[in-house]
Tab-separated table of C-alpha atoms in Angstrom:
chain	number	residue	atom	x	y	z
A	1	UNK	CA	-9.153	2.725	20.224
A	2	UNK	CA	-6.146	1.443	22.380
A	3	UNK	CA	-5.881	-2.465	22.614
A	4	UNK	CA	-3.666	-4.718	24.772
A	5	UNK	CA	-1.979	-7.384	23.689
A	6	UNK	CA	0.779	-10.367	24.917
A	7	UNK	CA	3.989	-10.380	22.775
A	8	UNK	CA	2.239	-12.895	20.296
A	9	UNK	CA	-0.862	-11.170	19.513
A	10	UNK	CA	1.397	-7.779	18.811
A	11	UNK	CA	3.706	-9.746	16.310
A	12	UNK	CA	0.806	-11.307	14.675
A	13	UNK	CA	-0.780	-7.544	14.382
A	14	UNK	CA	2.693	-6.152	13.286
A	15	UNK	CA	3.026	-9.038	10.207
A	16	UNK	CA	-0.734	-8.132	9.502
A	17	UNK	CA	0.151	-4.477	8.946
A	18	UNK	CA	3.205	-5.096	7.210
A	19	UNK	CA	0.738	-7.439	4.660
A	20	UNK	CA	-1.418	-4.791	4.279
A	21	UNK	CA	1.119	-2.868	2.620
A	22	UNK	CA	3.337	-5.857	0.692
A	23	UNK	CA	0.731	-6.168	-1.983
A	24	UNK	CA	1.600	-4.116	-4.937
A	25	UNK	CA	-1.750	-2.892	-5.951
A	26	UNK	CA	-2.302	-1.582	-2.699
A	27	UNK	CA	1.664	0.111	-2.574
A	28	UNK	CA	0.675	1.935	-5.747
A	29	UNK	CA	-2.846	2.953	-4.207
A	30	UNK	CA	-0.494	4.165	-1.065
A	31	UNK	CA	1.963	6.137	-3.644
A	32	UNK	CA	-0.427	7.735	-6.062
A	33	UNK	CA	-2.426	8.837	-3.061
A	34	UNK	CA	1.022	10.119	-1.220
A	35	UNK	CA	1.313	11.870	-4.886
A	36	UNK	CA	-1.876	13.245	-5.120
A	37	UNK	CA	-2.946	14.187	-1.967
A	38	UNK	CA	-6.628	12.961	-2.457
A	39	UNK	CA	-7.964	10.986	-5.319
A	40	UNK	CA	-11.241	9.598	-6.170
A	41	UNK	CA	-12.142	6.388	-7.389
A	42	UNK	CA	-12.540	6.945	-10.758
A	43	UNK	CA	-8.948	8.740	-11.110
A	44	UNK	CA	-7.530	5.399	-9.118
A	45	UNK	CA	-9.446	3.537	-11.825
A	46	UNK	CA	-7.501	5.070	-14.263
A	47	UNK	CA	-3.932	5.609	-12.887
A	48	UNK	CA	-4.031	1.751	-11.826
A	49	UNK	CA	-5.419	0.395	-14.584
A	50	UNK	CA	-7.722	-1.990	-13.074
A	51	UNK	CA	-11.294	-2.843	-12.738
A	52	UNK	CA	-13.456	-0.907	-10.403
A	53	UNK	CA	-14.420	-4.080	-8.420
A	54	UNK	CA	-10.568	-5.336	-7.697
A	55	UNK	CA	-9.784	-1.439	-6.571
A	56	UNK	CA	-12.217	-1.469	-4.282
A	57	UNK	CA	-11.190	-4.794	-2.282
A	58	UNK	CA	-8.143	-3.528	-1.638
A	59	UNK	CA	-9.487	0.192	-0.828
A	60	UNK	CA	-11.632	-1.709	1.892
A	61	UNK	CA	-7.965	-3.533	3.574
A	62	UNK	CA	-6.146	-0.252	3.505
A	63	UNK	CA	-9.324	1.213	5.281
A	64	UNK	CA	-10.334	-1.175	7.511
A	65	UNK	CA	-6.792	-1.350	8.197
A	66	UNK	CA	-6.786	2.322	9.170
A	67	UNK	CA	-4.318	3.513	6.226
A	68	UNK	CA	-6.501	5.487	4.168
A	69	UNK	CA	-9.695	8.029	4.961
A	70	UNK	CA	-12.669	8.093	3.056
A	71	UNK	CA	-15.183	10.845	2.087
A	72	UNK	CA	-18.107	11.504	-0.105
A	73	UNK	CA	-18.085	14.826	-1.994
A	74	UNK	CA	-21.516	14.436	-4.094
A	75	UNK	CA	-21.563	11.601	-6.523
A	76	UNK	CA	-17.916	11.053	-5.713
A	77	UNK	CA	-15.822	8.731	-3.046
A	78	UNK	CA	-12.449	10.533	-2.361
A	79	UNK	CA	-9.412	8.431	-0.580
A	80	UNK	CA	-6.630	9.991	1.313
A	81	UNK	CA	-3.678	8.417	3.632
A	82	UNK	CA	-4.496	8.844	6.770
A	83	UNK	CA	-1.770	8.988	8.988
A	84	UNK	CA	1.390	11.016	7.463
A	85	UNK	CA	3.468	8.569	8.684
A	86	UNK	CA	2.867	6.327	6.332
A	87	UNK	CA	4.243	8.552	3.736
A	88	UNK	CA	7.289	9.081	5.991
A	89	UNK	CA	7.625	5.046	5.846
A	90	UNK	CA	6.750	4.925	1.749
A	91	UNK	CA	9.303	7.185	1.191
A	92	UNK	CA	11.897	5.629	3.540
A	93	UNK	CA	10.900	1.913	1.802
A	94	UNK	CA	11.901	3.381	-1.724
A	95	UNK	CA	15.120	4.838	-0.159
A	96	UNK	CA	16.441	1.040	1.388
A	97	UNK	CA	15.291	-0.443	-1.643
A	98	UNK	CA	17.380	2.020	-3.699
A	99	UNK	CA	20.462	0.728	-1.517
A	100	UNK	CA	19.155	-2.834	-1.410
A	101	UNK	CA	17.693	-3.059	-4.930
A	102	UNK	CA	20.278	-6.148	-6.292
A	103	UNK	CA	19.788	-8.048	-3.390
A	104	UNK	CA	16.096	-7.895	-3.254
A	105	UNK	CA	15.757	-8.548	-6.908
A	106	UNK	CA	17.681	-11.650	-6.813
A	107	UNK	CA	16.123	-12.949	-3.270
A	108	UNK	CA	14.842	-16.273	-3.657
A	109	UNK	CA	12.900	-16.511	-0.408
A	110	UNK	CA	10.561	-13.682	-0.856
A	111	UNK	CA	8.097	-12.405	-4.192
A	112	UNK	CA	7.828	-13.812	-7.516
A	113	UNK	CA	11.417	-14.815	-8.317
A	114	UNK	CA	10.719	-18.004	-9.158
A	115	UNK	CA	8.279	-17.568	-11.348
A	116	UNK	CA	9.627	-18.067	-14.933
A	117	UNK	CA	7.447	-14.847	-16.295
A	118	UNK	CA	9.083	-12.260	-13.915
A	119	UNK	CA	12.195	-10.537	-14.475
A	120	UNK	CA	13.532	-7.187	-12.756
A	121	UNK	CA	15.447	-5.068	-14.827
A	122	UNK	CA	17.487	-2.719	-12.427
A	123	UNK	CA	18.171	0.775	-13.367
């Protein structure tokens, strides 16, 4: 599907799939799936730690989004990234932050640093 857009409409799309990937449940959907190759839901279920319901809303954004592939194999719904490229950009993100990690950690403008329950220790 190719669609045209004006300079606004492509900045809006660009901040809407940088979104899609600034939520942490969904990065470590992204990184256990860049991992794993393919993973059920079940085995997400697990590795995440969460409830079945809350995976599942953000499977459907990376999806609908067009980040991750679905397919039934029997009673079973496996997920896989869809376009490499996304591991080529996971991988470079962990890289930047590696060089960037201070700075990011003590941003005030952007996360949850000023919330008085989160601290980042830095290795």
């Amino acid at each position: 599907m190719f669609f045209t857009t004006n300079s606004m409409q492509h900045e809006e799309l660009l901040a809407s799939f940088w979104q899609a990937l600034s939520n942490p449940i969904r990065l470590q959907i992204l990184e256990s799936l860049r991992d794993e190759g393919s993973l059920n839901v079940g085995e997400l279920v697990k590795r995440l730690n969460i409830g079945q319901g809350h995976l599942s809303n953000h499977l459907a954004c990376l999806k609908s989004c067009g980040l991750v592939q679905s397919q039934s194999q029997g009673r079973f719904v496996y997920y896989r990234i869809k376009d490499e490229r996304i591991i080529t950009l996971l991988n470079l993100g962990n890289a930047i932050l590696q060089d960037h990690i201070a700075g990011v950690a003590s941003c005030s403008v952007v996360g949850h640093k000023n919330s008085p329950h989160h601290e980042v220790k830095i290795r």
